[in-house]
Amino acid sequence: MKVQVVVGLEIHVQLSTQTKLFCGCPVRFAAPPNSLVCPVCLGLPGALPVLNKKAVDYAILAAMALNCQIASFTKWDRKGYYYPDLPKNYQISQYDLPLGKAGFIEVQGDDGGIKQVRIRRVHLEEDAGKNLHAGGAYSCVDLNRAGTPLLEIVTEPDITSAAQARALAVELQRIVRYLGVSEADMQKGHMRFEPNVNLRIETDGQAFRTPIVEIKNLNSFRALEASIRYEADRQVQEFLESGQVMTSGNKTTRGWDDVRQVTVLQRQKEEAEDYRYFPDPDLVPVVINTSWLDQIKALLPELPLRRQIRFVQQYGLSEYDAGVLTSDRSCADLFDKAVEAGGRPKRVCNLLTQVGLRVANERGCSVGDLGLSPVNLATLASMIEEGKVNATSGVRILEQMIATGQDPMTLARSMDLLQIADSSRLESIIDQVLSMQQKAVQEACSEGKKAQKAFNFLVGQVMQATKGQANPTVIAEMIRKRLGGA
Amino acid sequence: MDNLIDKALVRKVASLARLELSEQEVKEFTGQLCAILEYFHKINLLDTEGIEPLAHCLPITNRLREDQIQPGLDPGQALKNAPDRDGDLFKVPPILEEGLGP
Amino acid sequence: MLDAILQMDCLALAEAIRTRQVSSLEATSACLEAIDKYNQKIGAFLTVFQQQALDQARDVDRRIQAGDKVGPLAGVPIAVKDNICTTFGPTTCGSKILANFRSPCNATVVERLMRADAIIIGKTNMDEFAMGSTTENSAFGPTHNPWDLGRVAGGSSGGSAAAVAARMCFGALGSDTGGSIRQPAAFCGVVGLKPTYGRVSRFGLVAYGSSLDQIGPLARSVRDCALLLNVIGGHDPKDSTSVPPEIVPDEDLLARLDQPIDGLRIGLVKGATEGADLPIRQAIGRAVDTYRAMGAEVVELEIPALDYSVATYYIIATAEASSNLARYDGVHYGYRSPAARDCMEVYTRSRAEGLGKEVKRRIMLGTYALSSGYYDAYYLKALKVRNLIRQQIFAALGQCDSILMPVAPTTAFSLGQMAADPLKMYLADVYTIPANLAGIPAISIPVGLDGAGLPVGVQLLGPAFSEGRLLRIARILEKGAHWTCQVPAGLTV
C-alpha cells in the first residue's frame, strides 16, 4: 500500500495597519476588553463601513509577492453566519472576485531545491471578535479584534508532507515580514492555519482518496505540522477500518487538541453551511488601475528565498549564513549595500550575524534600526581584511559604531585598537623580546618537539608587548625571518 | 407548478435566519410565501441575456480612507445597550454548538 | 397668531423667525400644543423632545436677538423618523427589539439639521424597520391619517407625513426604500421627496434595503423640500455610497426654483395608470392639463420591464434586509428573550419575540432568495432585471424631462384593510418602486382631494442627481394645481 498525504492550506494573516479594515479603531493586542470599538465594529444600527486604503495596499503587495494575478475590479461580499463574536452576524469578505488569484509561493523543498505551491486565491476580510468561554455557565465577548484586517491565502492542494506545510508557513511568515505587511507574530495570533488534509492511497493497483478533513484554527507552526502528521496516520487507520473514500458531501471539520495531540471531530460539513454570500451594498467596488499597481510594484522587494539563494551563489555564503542574513530584510539590505560599497561578503556577513543581529535582538528592533551606514560597515570589513584591526577588535568597534554612530577608523584610533603597521617599530619590539627570551630563542631554533611551542611563545610575548595591536601572522613571519637569519 | 416552498423548507429557512416559529406561523408563512414566491418567479420569464447583475446604482468606486486612528467609544458606551455584561465584556448564555461559525 | 404661524411653511417660518416677526419659542410651542392635542389620536410621534425643543428654541431666539448668524432652518421645528439615529431619546425603528436602544451617535442628517439650527421636536412613528406601507406594522401602534382617523397614514414614514399634515411640525425627515416617503406624503396631502441614491448620507439611518434606502424630506411645499435637501444633502465621508462633490457639485436648490423651463417635456408611461383608481387617474389627467397649459409637451413612453419591478424590488430589498437585520440577535444590544437558556435560544427566541410579523416575513423571503439553490433564480436574476429596468427608465428619461406617474393606486384606505394579504400590499408599491430600483429622484406632490375628501398626490421622476430641475418641474405643478398643503378638515389648529 502506497500512501501520499495531500494538503491544501488556508492561512489567515493579520495585516499591520494602524486601524481596522472598515473603521478608524486602532488595531492593538491585549488592550482592555471592548476598549477598541466604535459603532461600526460593534455593528450598531446605522453604522456604515469605510475601507482602509492601507489594508488594500498591503493586500495587493502580498498578492504580488505571491505571484498572483491582481484583480482590476473587485468588490465586497457579506458572508452570513451567526456567532456571538460576529456582531453583524455577517462578515465582510470577498467571495467571487478575490483581490488576487492564480499565484504561487516558492518554498525550499525536502530535497533542498525550490518547490512551487500554487496559490488559488488571496483576499481581504475582517476578523471577528473573541469569545471567552467562562467555565460553561456562560460566554463572554470582547470585540476589540472585530474588524481587524485579515489576508486570507488559500493554496492548491500541492503540499505533500506535514514538514512541507510547515516550511510553507514559515516561508510565508518571512515573506509578509519582508514586505512589512504583517508582524506575523505567532504569539499574538497574527497567523492562523486551516489545513485541508486527505490521502492518496494506492493498493492492489487501485487508487483511493480519503475524505477531506479541515483542521480548524491552528496558531503555531508546531501544531500545524503535528496535526497534519496525526491526521495522516488517523486517516490511514480509518481507511483500513472503514474503506471510506472522498465524496462531494463527506468533508468534515476537526479541531486540534494541543494537550492530547489529537484531532477531534467538530461537525460533518454536509449539515448546512449556507453563508448566503451577496455583494455588500454598503461598500462600492474597488478598481485597481495600472498606476496604482505600479506604485505598489515599486515597493516589491526581492523575496527572501530568492535572495538567500543569490547570497549563496553570488557571494559564496553558506546556506546557513544566507538564511540568517535574509531572515531580517533590513539586515539583508544592509548586507547588500555594504558589499556594494566594497566590503568583502564573508566579513560583512560575520559582522552582521555576530554583532548586528545580536544587538538588534537584544534591543528588540531590526538591524535596519541600528543606524549603521553601509559605507562604515564596508570600511570596517576592509580594515579587518587588511589587518588594520583584528577580528576581535572589529567586534568591539562595531558595537561602538552602533552605540555612538562614529565611523570605524575614528573609533579604532580612539579605542587604541589599530594594529601596528609600522615595521620598524615592530622590529624594535621584536628585538627587545628576543633579547630578553634567549632560552626560548634557542629552543625555537632547535630541531626538537619544543621548537614550535617556543616559537608560539615568542609570538605571544610580542603580541603582549604590542597590547594586541599587531597582526600575529605578520609578527610570526618577522620572527621566523629573524630566527632563520640568526 | 409545484409549490415553491413547503413547511419543511419554511422551517429550514427559519433556522437559517435564527427565527423560532410556532406551528401556526409555519403554516401561515408557508401559504403566504408560496403565493409571494410564485409571483416573484415571474422575473424568470424575462430575457436578461447579456445583462449584467446590478448590485449598485452608483457611478462611484474606490471610496477609501487613510489609515488614521479615529476616536471610538469607551467600554462604558460600548456596553450601554448590552442586555447582560460581565465587567466590560458582553455576556451570553453558553454557546452549545461548538465549531459553528465559519 | 398661532393659526397664522402654523399655516407657514419652513421657509416662511425661518424668514419670520430671522426677522423676529415670530419667535422660535412661539412656533415650537404651537407644534408642541398640536402634538399634545392630537398625537394621542394620530400616533405620529413615538418620542417628543418637549423640554429640549423649548430650550433650543429659546437659545435660537436669544442668538437672533443678539444678532448672531444662524443657520437656514433656525428655530424651525422638524421631526425625524425613528429609524434615524439620535444620541437623545431612543431610536426604536418602530420595533420591540430596539424599544430601549440608545444610539451613541447622531445620523449625519441629524448633525446637519442641528448645524442648520433646526429644532428637532421628536421622533416619528413608522412601520417596523420601514417595512410596510401603512405604519400599521409599528410595534407601538399605528399612525392614523389626520384627514380621516379611520384610515392609514401610509408608510413606512407615516408618522412623519401625518405630523407634517397635522401641523405638529413644519417639516420632517423620512426614509424611502420603495416609496416610504412618497406614498405617505400622498396619503396625508404633503410633499415628499426621495433624493437620488447617494445624494443624502445614510450614516445613522438604520438599514432596511441598503442599496435602495434614501433619506428625504416631507414638507408642506416644494420649496421646503429644496431647503431641507440643501441642508441634509451632500457628501459624507462616513458613508461609502455618498457621492463626492467631484461627481455632484453642491448646488443651492432654492436659487433657481421658480425659473421656468423652456421646452419642457413630460413623459407618461403607456398603460401605467390602468391599475389605479379613478381619482388617481383623474389627478394625473389634471396634472397633464396643468403642464400643457404651461406650454409643456407631453410624450408617451414605453417601459415594458416596469411590470417586473415589484417582484424585483421585493427580492432585492428582502435579501438585503435579511442580512441587515441579522444583527438584532439579543447579544450585544436590543431585546433579549428572558426565556433563552443558551446562545442559540438567545438568537431564535429574541428574534421571535422582538420582531413583528411583516419583518419576519421579509426576513424569511430574503433568506430564501439568498440561500443556496435559490440564489440564481431569485437574487441574481433580480439584479439583472434591476439593471434592465434601470436601463429602460434611463432611456425613457432621455426622451423627456420628467416622468409623471401616480404615487399609489388608491388614496388612503381603512386601517386593517390590507393586513391579511401581504402580496396585495406589496403590489400597491408598483409606482414608487421603480425610482428606488433605478436610484433616481422622485417627488410626490399633493394636487387636491378625492370625492371622499382624501388627499390625492402625483409623482414626478427625474434623472439621477437632477433634483434641481425636478424640483422646478414639481414647483410648476404645485403653482398650477392651486392646492397648497391644507390643514386636514376636522383638525383645528
Coordinates of C-alpha atoms in Angstrom, one line a residue, chain B:
Chain B
M1 CA -46.3 24.4 -10.8
D2 CA -45.1 22.6 -7.7
N3 CA -45.2 24.6 -4.5
L4 CA -42.1 26.7 -4.3
I5 CA -41.9 26.3 -0.6
D6 CA -43.3 23.7 1.9
K7 CA -43.4 23.5 5.6
A8 CA -40.1 21.7 5.8
L9 CA -38.4 24.4 3.7
V10 CA -40.0 27.1 5.8
R11 CA -38.6 25.5 8.9
K12 CA -35.1 25.3 7.3
V13 CA -35.2 28.9 6.2
A14 CA -36.4 30.0 9.6
S15 CA -33.5 28.1 11.2
L16 CA -31.0 29.8 8.8
A17 CA -32.5 33.1 9.8
R18 CA -32.5 32.2 13.5
L19 CA -36.2 32.7 13.9
E20 CA -38.2 30.4 16.2
L21 CA -41.6 29.9 14.5
S22 CA -44.7 28.5 16.1
E23 CA -46.6 25.7 14.2
Q24 CA -49.2 28.3 13.4
E25 CA -46.6 30.7 12.0
V26 CA -45.1 27.9 9.9
K27 CA -48.5 27.1 8.4
E28 CA -49.3 30.8 7.8
F29 CA -45.9 31.6 6.3
T30 CA -45.9 28.5 4.1
G31 CA -49.1 29.7 2.4
Q32 CA -48.1 33.3 2.1
L33 CA -44.6 32.7 1.0
C34 CA -45.8 30.2 -1.6
A35 CA -48.0 32.9 -3.2
I36 CA -45.4 35.6 -3.0
L37 CA -42.6 33.4 -4.4
E38 CA -44.8 32.3 -7.2
Y39 CA -45.3 35.9 -8.0
F40 CA -41.6 36.6 -7.7
H41 CA -40.9 33.7 -10.1
K42 CA -42.3 35.7 -13.0
I43 CA -39.0 37.6 -13.4
N44 CA -37.6 34.4 -14.7
L45 CA -39.8 34.8 -17.7
L46 CA -37.9 37.9 -18.7
D47 CA -34.9 37.6 -21.0
T48 CA -31.8 39.1 -19.4
E49 CA -29.3 37.6 -21.7
G50 CA -26.2 39.7 -21.8
I51 CA -27.4 42.0 -18.9
E52 CA -25.0 42.4 -16.0
P53 CA -26.3 42.0 -12.5
L54 CA -26.6 45.4 -10.9
A55 CA -25.7 45.5 -7.3
H56 CA -25.2 49.2 -7.2
C57 CA -26.8 52.2 -8.9
L58 CA -23.8 54.4 -8.2
P59 CA -21.3 55.8 -10.6
I60 CA -18.5 55.6 -8.0
T61 CA -15.7 53.2 -7.0
N62 CA -12.8 53.3 -4.6
R63 CA -14.1 55.1 -1.6
L64 CA -11.1 54.8 0.7
R65 CA -9.9 56.4 3.9
E66 CA -6.4 56.9 5.2
D67 CA -5.1 54.6 7.9
Q68 CA -5.6 57.0 10.7
I69 CA -7.0 56.3 14.1
Q70 CA -10.4 57.9 14.9
P71 CA -11.9 58.3 18.3
G72 CA -14.2 55.4 19.2
L73 CA -16.3 54.5 22.2
D74 CA -15.1 53.7 25.7
P75 CA -16.2 50.4 27.1
G76 CA -19.0 52.1 29.1
Q77 CA -20.5 53.5 25.9
A78 CA -19.9 50.3 24.0
L79 CA -21.8 48.2 26.6
K80 CA -24.5 50.8 27.3
N81 CA -27.2 48.8 25.4
A82 CA -25.9 45.4 26.4
P83 CA -28.7 43.1 27.7
D84 CA -26.1 41.5 30.0
R85 CA -22.5 42.0 30.9
D86 CA -19.6 40.7 32.9
G87 CA -17.4 43.6 33.7
D88 CA -16.6 45.2 30.3
L89 CA -17.5 42.0 28.4
F90 CA -20.7 41.2 26.7
K91 CA -22.3 38.2 28.5
V92 CA -24.3 35.5 26.7
P93 CA -25.7 32.2 27.8
P94 CA -23.4 29.3 26.9
I95 CA -22.6 28.5 23.3
L96 CA -23.5 24.8 23.0
E97 CA -22.9 24.3 19.3
E98 CA -19.1 24.1 19.3
G99 CA -17.5 24.8 16.0
L100 CA -20.3 26.7 14.5
G101 CA -19.1 29.9 12.8
P102 CA -17.1 29.9 9.6

